[in-house]
Coordinates of C-alpha atoms and ligand atoms in Angstrom, one line a residue:
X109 CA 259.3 74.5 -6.6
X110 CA 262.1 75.6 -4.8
X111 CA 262.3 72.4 -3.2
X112 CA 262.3 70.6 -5.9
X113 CA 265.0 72.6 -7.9
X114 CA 267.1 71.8 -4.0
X115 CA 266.7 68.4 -4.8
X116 CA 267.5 68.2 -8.4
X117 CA 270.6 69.6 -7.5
X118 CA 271.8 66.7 -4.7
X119 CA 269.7 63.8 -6.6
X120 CA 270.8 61.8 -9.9
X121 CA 267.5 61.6 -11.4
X122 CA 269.4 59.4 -14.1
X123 CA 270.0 57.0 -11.4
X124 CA 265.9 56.4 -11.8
X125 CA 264.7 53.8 -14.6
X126 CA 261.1 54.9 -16.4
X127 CA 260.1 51.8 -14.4
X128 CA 260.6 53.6 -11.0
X129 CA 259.3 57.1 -12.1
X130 CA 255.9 55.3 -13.3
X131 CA 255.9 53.7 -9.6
X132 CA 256.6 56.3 -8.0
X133 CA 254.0 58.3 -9.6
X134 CA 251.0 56.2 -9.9
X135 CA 250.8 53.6 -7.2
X136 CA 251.3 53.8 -3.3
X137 CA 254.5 52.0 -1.3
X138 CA 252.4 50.0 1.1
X139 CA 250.6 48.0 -1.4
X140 CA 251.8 48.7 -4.7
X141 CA 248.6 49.4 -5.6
X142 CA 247.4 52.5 -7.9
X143 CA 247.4 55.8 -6.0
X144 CA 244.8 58.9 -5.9
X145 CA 247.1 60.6 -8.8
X146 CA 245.9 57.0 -10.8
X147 CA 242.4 57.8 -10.4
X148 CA 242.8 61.8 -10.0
X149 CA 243.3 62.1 -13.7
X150 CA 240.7 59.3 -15.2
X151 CA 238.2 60.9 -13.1
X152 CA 239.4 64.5 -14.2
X153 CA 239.2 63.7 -18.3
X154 CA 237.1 60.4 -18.3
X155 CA 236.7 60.8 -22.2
X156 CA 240.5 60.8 -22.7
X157 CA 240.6 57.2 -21.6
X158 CA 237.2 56.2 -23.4
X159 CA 234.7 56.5 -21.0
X160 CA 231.6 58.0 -21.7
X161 CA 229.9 57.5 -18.1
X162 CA 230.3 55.9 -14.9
X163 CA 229.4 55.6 -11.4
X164 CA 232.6 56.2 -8.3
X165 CA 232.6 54.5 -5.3
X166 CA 234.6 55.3 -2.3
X167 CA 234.8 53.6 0.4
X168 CA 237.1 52.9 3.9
X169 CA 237.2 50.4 6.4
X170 CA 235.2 50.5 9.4
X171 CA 237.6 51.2 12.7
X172 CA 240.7 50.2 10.7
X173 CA 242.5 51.5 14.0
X174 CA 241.3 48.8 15.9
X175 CA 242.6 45.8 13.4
X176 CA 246.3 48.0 14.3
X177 CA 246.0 48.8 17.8
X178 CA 244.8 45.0 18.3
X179 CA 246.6 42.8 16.0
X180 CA 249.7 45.4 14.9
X181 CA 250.4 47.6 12.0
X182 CA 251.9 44.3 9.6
X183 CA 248.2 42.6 10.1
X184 CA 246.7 46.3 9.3
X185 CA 248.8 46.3 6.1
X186 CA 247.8 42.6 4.9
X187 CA 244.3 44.1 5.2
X188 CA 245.7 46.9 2.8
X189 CA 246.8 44.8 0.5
X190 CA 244.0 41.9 0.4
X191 CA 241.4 45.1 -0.7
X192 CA 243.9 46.1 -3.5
X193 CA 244.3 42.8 -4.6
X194 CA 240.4 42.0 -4.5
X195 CA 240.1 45.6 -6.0
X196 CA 242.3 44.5 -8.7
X197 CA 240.0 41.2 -10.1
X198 CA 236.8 43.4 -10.0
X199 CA 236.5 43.5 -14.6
X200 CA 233.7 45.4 -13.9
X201 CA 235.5 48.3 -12.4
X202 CA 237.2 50.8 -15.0
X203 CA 239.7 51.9 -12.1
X204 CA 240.4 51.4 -8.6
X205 CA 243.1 53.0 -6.5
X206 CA 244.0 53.0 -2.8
X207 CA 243.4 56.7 -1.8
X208 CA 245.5 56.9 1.1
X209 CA 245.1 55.1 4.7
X210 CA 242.2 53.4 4.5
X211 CA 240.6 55.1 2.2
X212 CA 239.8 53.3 -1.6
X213 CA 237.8 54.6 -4.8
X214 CA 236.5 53.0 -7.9
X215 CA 235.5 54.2 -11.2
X216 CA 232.8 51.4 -12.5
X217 CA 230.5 51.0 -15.4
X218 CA 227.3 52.6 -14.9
X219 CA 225.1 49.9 -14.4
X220 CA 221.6 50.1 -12.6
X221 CA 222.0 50.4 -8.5
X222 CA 220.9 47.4 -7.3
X223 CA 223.6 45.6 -9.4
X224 CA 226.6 47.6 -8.4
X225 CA 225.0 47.2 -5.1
X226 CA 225.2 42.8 -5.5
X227 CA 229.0 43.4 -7.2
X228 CA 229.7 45.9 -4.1
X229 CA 228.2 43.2 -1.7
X230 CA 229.9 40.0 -3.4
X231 CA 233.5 41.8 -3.2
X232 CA 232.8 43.2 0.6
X233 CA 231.9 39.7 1.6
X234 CA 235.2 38.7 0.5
X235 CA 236.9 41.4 2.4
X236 CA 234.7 40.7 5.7
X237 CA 237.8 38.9 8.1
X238 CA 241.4 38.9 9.0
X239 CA 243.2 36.8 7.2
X240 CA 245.0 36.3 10.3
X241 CA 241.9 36.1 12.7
X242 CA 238.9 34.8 10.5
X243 CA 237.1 35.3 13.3
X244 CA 237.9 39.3 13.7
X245 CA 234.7 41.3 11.3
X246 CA 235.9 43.3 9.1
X247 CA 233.3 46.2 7.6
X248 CA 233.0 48.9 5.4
X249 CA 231.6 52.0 4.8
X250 CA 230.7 53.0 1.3
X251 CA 229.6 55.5 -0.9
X252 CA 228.2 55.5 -4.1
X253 CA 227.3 58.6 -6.6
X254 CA 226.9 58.6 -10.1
X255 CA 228.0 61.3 -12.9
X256 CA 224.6 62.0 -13.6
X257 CA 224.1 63.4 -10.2
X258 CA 226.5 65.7 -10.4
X259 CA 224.7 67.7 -13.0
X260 CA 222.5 69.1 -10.7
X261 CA 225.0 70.7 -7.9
X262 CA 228.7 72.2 -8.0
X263 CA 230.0 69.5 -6.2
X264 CA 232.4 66.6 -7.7
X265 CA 231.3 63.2 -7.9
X266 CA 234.2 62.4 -5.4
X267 CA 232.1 65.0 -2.6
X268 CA 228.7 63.3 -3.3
X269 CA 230.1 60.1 -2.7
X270 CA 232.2 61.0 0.1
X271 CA 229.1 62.3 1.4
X272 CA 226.7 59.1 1.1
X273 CA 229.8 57.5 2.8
X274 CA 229.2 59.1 5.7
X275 CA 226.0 59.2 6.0
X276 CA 226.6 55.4 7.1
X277 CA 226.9 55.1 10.8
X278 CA 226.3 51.1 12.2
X279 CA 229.3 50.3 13.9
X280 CA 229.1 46.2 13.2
X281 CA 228.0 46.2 9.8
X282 CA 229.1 46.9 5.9
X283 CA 227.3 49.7 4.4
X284 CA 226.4 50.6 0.9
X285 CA 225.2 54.2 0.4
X286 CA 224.0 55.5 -2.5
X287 CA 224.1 59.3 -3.2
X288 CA 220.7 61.1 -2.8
X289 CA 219.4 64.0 -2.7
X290 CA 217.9 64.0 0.8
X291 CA 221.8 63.6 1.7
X292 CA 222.1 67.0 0.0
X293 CA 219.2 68.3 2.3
X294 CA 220.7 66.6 5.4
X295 CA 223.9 67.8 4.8
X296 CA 221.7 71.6 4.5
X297 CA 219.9 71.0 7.3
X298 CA 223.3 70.5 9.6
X299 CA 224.9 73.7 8.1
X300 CA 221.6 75.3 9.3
X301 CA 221.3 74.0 12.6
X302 CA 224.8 75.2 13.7
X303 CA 224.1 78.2 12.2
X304 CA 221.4 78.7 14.4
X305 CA 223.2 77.0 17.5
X306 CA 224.5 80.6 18.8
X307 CA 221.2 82.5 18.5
X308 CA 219.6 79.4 20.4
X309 CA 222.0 79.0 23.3
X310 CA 220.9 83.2 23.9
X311 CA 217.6 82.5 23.8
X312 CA 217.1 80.1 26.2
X313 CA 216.3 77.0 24.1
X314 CA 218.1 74.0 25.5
X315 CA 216.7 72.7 28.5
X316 CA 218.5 70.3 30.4
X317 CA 216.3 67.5 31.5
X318 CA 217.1 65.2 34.5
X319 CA 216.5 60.8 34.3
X320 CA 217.3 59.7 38.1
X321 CA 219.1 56.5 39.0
X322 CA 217.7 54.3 41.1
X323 CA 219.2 51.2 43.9
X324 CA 216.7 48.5 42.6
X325 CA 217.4 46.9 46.0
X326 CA 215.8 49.6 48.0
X327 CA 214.4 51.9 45.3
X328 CA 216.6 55.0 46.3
X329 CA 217.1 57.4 44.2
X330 CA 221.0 57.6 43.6
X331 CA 222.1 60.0 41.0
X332 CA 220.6 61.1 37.6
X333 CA 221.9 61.9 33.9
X334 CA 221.5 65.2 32.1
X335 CA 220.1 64.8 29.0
X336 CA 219.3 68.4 26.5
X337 CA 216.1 68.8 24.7
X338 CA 216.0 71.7 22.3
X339 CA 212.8 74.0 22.8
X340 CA 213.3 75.1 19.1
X341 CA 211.8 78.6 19.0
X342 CA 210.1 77.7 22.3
X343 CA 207.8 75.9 19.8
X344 CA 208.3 72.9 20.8
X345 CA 210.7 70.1 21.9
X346 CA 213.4 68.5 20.0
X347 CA 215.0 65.5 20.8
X348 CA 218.7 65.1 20.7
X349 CA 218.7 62.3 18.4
X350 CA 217.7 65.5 15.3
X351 CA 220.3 67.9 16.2
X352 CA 223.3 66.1 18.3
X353 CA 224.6 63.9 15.4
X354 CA 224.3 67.2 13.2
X355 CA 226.6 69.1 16.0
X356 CA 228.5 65.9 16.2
X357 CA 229.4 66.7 12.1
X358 CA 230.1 69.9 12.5
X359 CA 232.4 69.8 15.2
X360 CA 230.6 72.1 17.8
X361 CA 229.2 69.8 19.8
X362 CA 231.6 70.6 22.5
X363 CA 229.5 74.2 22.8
X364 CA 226.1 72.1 24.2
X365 CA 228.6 69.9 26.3
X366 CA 229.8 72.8 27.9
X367 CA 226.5 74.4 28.4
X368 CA 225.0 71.2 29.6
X369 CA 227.6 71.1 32.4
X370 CA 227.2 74.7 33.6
X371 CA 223.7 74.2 33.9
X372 CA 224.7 71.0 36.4
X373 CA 227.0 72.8 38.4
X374 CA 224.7 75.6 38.8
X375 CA 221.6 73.2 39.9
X376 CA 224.0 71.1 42.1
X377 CA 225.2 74.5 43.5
X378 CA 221.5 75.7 44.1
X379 CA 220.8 71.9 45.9
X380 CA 223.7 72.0 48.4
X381 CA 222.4 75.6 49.4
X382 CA 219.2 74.5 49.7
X383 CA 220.1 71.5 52.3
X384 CA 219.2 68.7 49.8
X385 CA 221.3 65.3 50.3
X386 CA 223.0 65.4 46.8
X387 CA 223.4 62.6 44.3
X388 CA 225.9 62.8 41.6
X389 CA 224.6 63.7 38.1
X390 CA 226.2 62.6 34.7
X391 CA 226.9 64.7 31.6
X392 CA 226.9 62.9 28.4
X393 CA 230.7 63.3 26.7
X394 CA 230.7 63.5 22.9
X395 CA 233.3 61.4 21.0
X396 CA 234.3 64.6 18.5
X397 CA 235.1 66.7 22.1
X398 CA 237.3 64.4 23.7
X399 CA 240.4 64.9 21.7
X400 CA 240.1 68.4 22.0
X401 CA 243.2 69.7 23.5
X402 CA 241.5 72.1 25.5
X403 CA 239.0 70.0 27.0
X404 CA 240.6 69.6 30.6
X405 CA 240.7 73.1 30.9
X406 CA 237.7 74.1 29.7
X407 CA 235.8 71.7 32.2
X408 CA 238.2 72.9 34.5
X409 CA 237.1 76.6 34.2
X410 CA 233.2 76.1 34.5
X411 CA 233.6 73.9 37.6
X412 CA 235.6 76.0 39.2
X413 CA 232.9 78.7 38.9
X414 CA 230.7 77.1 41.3
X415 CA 231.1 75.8 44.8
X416 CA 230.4 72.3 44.5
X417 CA 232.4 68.6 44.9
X418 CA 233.4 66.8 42.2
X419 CA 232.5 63.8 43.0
X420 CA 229.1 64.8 42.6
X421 CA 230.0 64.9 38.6
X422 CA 230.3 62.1 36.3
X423 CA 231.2 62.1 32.8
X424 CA 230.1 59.5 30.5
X425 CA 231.9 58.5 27.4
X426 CA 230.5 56.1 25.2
X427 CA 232.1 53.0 24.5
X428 CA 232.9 53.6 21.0
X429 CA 235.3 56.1 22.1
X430 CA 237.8 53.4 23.6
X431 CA 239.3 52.4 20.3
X432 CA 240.9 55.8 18.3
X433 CA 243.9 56.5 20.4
X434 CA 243.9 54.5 23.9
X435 CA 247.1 55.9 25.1
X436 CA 245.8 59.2 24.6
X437 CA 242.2 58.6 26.0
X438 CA 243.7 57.2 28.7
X439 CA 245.7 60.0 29.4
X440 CA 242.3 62.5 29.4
X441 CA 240.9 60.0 32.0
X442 CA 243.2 60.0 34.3
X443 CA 243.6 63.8 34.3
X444 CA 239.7 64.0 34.9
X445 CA 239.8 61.4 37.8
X446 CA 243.1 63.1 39.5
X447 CA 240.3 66.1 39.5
X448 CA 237.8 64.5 41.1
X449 CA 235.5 63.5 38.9
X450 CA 233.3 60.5 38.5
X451 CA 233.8 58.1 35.4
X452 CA 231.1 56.4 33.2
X453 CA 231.8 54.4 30.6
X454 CA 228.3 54.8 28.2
X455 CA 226.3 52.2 25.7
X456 CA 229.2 49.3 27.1
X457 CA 228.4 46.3 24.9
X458 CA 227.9 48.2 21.7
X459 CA 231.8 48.3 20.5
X460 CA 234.0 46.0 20.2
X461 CA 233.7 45.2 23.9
X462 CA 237.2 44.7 25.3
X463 CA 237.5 44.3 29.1
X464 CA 240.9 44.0 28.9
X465 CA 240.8 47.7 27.4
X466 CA 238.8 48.6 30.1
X467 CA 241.0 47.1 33.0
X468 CA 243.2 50.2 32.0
X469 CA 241.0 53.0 32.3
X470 CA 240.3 54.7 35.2
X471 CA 236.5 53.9 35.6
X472 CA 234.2 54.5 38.2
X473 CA 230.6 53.1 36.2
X474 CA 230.4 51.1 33.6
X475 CA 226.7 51.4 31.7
X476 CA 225.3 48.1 30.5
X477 CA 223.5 49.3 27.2
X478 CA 219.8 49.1 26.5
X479 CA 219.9 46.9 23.6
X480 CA 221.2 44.1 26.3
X481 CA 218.3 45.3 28.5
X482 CA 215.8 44.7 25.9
X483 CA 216.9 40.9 25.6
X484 CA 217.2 39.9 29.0
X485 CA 214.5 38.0 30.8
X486 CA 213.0 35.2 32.6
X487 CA 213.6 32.2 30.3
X488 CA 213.8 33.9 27.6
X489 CA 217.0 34.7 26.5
X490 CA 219.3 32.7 28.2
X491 CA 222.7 34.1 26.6
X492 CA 221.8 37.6 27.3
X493 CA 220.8 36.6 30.5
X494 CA 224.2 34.8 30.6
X495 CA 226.4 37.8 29.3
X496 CA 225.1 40.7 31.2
X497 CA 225.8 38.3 34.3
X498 CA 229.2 38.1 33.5
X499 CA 229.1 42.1 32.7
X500 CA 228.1 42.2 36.3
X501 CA 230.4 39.9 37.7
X502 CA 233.6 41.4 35.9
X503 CA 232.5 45.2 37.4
X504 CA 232.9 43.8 40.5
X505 CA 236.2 42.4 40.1
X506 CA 237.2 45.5 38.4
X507 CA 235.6 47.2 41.4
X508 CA 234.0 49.8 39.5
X509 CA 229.9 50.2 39.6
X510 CA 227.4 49.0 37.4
X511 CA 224.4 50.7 35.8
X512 CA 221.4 49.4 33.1
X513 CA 219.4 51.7 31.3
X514 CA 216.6 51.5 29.2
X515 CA 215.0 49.2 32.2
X516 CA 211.6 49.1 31.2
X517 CA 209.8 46.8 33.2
X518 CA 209.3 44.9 36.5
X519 CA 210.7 41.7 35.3
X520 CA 213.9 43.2 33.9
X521 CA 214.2 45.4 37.2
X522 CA 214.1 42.6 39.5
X523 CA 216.6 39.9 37.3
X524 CA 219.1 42.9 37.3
X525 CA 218.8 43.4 41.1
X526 CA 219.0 39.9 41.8
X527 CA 221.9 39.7 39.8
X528 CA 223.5 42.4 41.8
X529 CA 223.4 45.6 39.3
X530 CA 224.3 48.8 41.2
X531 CA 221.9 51.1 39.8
X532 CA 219.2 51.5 37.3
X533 CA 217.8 54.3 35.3
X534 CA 214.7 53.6 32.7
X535 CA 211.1 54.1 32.0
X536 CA 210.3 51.6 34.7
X537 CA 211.4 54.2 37.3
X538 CA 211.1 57.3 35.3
X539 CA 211.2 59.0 32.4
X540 CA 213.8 62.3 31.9
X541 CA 212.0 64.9 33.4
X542 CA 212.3 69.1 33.6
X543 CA 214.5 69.9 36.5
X544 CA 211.6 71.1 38.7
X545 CA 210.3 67.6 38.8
X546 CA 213.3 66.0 39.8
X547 CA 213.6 68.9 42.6
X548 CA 211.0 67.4 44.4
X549 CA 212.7 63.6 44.7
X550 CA 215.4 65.1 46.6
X551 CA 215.3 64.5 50.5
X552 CA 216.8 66.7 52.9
X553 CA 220.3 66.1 54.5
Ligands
C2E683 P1 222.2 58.1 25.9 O1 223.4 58.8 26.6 O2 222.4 56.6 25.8 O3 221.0 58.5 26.8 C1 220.0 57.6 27.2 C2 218.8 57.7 26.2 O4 217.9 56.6 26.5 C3 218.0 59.0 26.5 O5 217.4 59.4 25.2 C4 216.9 58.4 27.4 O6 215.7 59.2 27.3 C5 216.6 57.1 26.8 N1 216.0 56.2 27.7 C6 216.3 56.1 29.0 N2 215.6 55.1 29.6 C7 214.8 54.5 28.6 C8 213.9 53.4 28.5 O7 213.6 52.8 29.5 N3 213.4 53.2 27.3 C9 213.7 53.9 26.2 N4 213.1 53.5 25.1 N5 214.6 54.9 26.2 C10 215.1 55.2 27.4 P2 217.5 60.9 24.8 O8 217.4 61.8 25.9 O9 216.7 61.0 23.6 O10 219.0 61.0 24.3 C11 219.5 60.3 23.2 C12 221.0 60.4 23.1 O11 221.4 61.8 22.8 C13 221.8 60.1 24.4 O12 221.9 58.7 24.5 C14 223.1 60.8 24.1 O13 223.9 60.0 23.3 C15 222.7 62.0 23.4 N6 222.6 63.2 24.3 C16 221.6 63.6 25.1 N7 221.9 64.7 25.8 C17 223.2 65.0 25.4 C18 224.2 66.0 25.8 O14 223.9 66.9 26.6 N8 225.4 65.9 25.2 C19 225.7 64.9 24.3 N9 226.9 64.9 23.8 N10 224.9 64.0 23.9 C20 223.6 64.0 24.5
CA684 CA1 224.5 58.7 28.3
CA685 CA1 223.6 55.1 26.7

């Protein structure tokens, strides 16, 4: 308040026409569109303004940092303006407002779900390209609750739809997520399991589990990835896919991360003692740890513990990572490679695949994703065939190694050899295994 009585004092608020305070208070400079305050206070007293129910929909656009970082921040703020002004011809909506970024919510009759879900889908489709690149995808991610489902919990309608928002995760496609109650359960569930993250990490429950990388030209064994499994109460094995997007959520992910290295340096400590000719072993990186200002350090500190090289260590990051803030991603890389450690750039082919981004950073690997694996073959798939030979060729002018996983079979194996693929890790070679298994692969220097 004080502020404002500063600011009274050096301001002629006269100078301001009922025109400009109504702007200034209701809609947003970028697209003079209505603002959160708009929607805030329909949402707030619904009655007041004659409506009796209604269903809200929020919604952002998918990697809107990329359309900036690629095309610029005026391109970025056409995109602003052709939601608003699609936003603004949709009679069926009561109110829409831009929240702020990229963020926009509607207040629309409640009609049943699979027709807000066609009037969601016609106006997304209209949304879907640059009007400056047609060609560049645009998506969105989308939430839906209605007013009846808040009855049942504290929350607001604005939470629940928030929530089924996020519970939309395809990175090249438009989402439309209704709010359910399983969503409520979900989001339980995650509270729970990083509640019981602590207790489990004393006990003993995560087990690292080792899937080597083989040379497909002379079926050597040349390095491996760590990969956790979860012996929940020593009851029995979880996978990561049921508790590392939950971790992911909750922003403690970083805790396995760090454990899951430990446990490396410890086993690649034990190795060298025991005379075995080492290979270097990858940790998986999470996205949410990356921009962790700590995160040098801390990797720093647990290495340090243990006698070992670090070229023996190799972080992979997965592609999706490349497009929130490059300058600063590429900053983090370069620290780790000035340290010594190996680079690996995971699922490449599932982002917006950029080589040019890639030229930049300081890679070592570069991971062809499975779901290129899975199409390759003899005649079958010709373009696959075609792109992941480019993939391969481009590594090797970029003079960085290649790896494929999720090689399944004999076919795939020998395509990607003769196409000159560095390594390969898969079921066709091995499963992950516990780290007494892999042990025994090892030769002696
Ligand atoms: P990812 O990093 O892409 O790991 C490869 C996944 O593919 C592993 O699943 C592996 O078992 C599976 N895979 C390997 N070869 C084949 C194959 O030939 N066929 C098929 N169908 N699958 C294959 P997993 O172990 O269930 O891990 C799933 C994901 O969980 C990993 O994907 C990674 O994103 C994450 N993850 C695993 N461990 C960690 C960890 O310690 N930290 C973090 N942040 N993420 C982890
Ligand atoms: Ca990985
Ligand atoms: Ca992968």
């Amino acid at each position: 308040m004080n502020r404002v009585k500063k600011l009274e004092e050096k301001v002629d608020i006269n100078k301001f026409t009922k025109e400009d305070l109504l702007t200034m208070a209701y809609f947003e400079p970028v697209t003079l569109f209505y603002n959160w305050n708009w929607m805030r206070e329909r949402i707030a007293e619904p009655k007041k303004y004659g409506i009796d129910t209604f269903a809200f929909v929020h919604f952002d656009i998918k990697d809107f940092k990329v359309v900036n970082e690629l095309y610029g921040h005026d391109v970025g703020d056409n995109l602003l303006r052709k939601v608003c002004d699609i936003l603004d011809e949709q009679d069926w909506a009561y109110y829409c407002c831009r929240c702020d970024n990229d963020n926009f919510a509607m207040m629309v009759k409640k009609i049943p779900d699979d027709e807000i879900r066609a009037r969601l889908e016609a106006m997304f489709k209209r949304m879907e390209f640059l009007d400056e690149d047609p060609s560049f995808p645009v998506y969105f991610r989308c939430g839906v609750a209605s007013i009846d489902d808040v009855e049942a919990y504290g929350a607001t309608i604005t939470d629940l739809a928030k929530m089924a928002q996020h519970s939309g995760v395809k990175p090249n496609e438009t989402e439309i997520k209704f709010y359910t109650d399983k969503m409520r359960e979900e989001q339980l569930k995650g509270k729970m399991l990083q509640s019981d993250l602590d207790r489990a990490l004393a006990a003993g429950e995560f087990i690292v589990y080792y899937q080597p990388k083989y040379r497909p030209s002379d079926n050597i064994l040349v390095g491996a990835e760590a990969l956790i499994r979860w012996d929940y109460h020593h009851e029995g094995i979880i996978p990561p896919s049921e508790f590392i997007p939950y971790f992911e959520k909750e922003g403690v992910i970083g805790k396995l991360d760090r454990y899951v290295l430990e446990s490396v340096c410890q086993k690649l400590e034990e190795w060298k003692h025991k005379g075995y000719k080492l290979v270097p072993i990858s940790v998986n990186m999470s996205r949410a740890q990356l921009y962790s200002p700590v995160l040098v350090k801390s990797i720093e500190d647990i290495v340090n513990k243990y006698d070992v090289d670090r070229k023996y260590i190799e972080f992979e990051l997965t592609e999706s990572l490349a497009y929130g803030d490059t300058v600063y991603l590429i900053q983090v890389m370069n620290s780790l490679r000035d340290m010594g450690f190996m680079l690996s750039i995971d699922d490449f082919g599932t982002g917006y695949s950029s080589l040019n981004l890639l030229a930049n950073m300081p890679l070592t690997t570069l991971k062809i994703d499975k779901s290129f694996i899975d199409g390759i073959g003899e005649d079958s798939n010709r373009r696959v065939n075609y792109i992941v030979r480019n993939i391969l060729d481009t590594t090797k002018d970029l003079e960085i190694s290649s790896i494929a996983e999720g090689v399944e079979s004999e076919t795939q194996k020998n395509l990607l050899r003769d196409w000159g693929v560095d390594s390969i890790q898969g079921f066709y070679y091995s499963k992950p295994i516990p780290v007494d298994q892999f042990e025994k692969l090892f030769s002696k220097e």
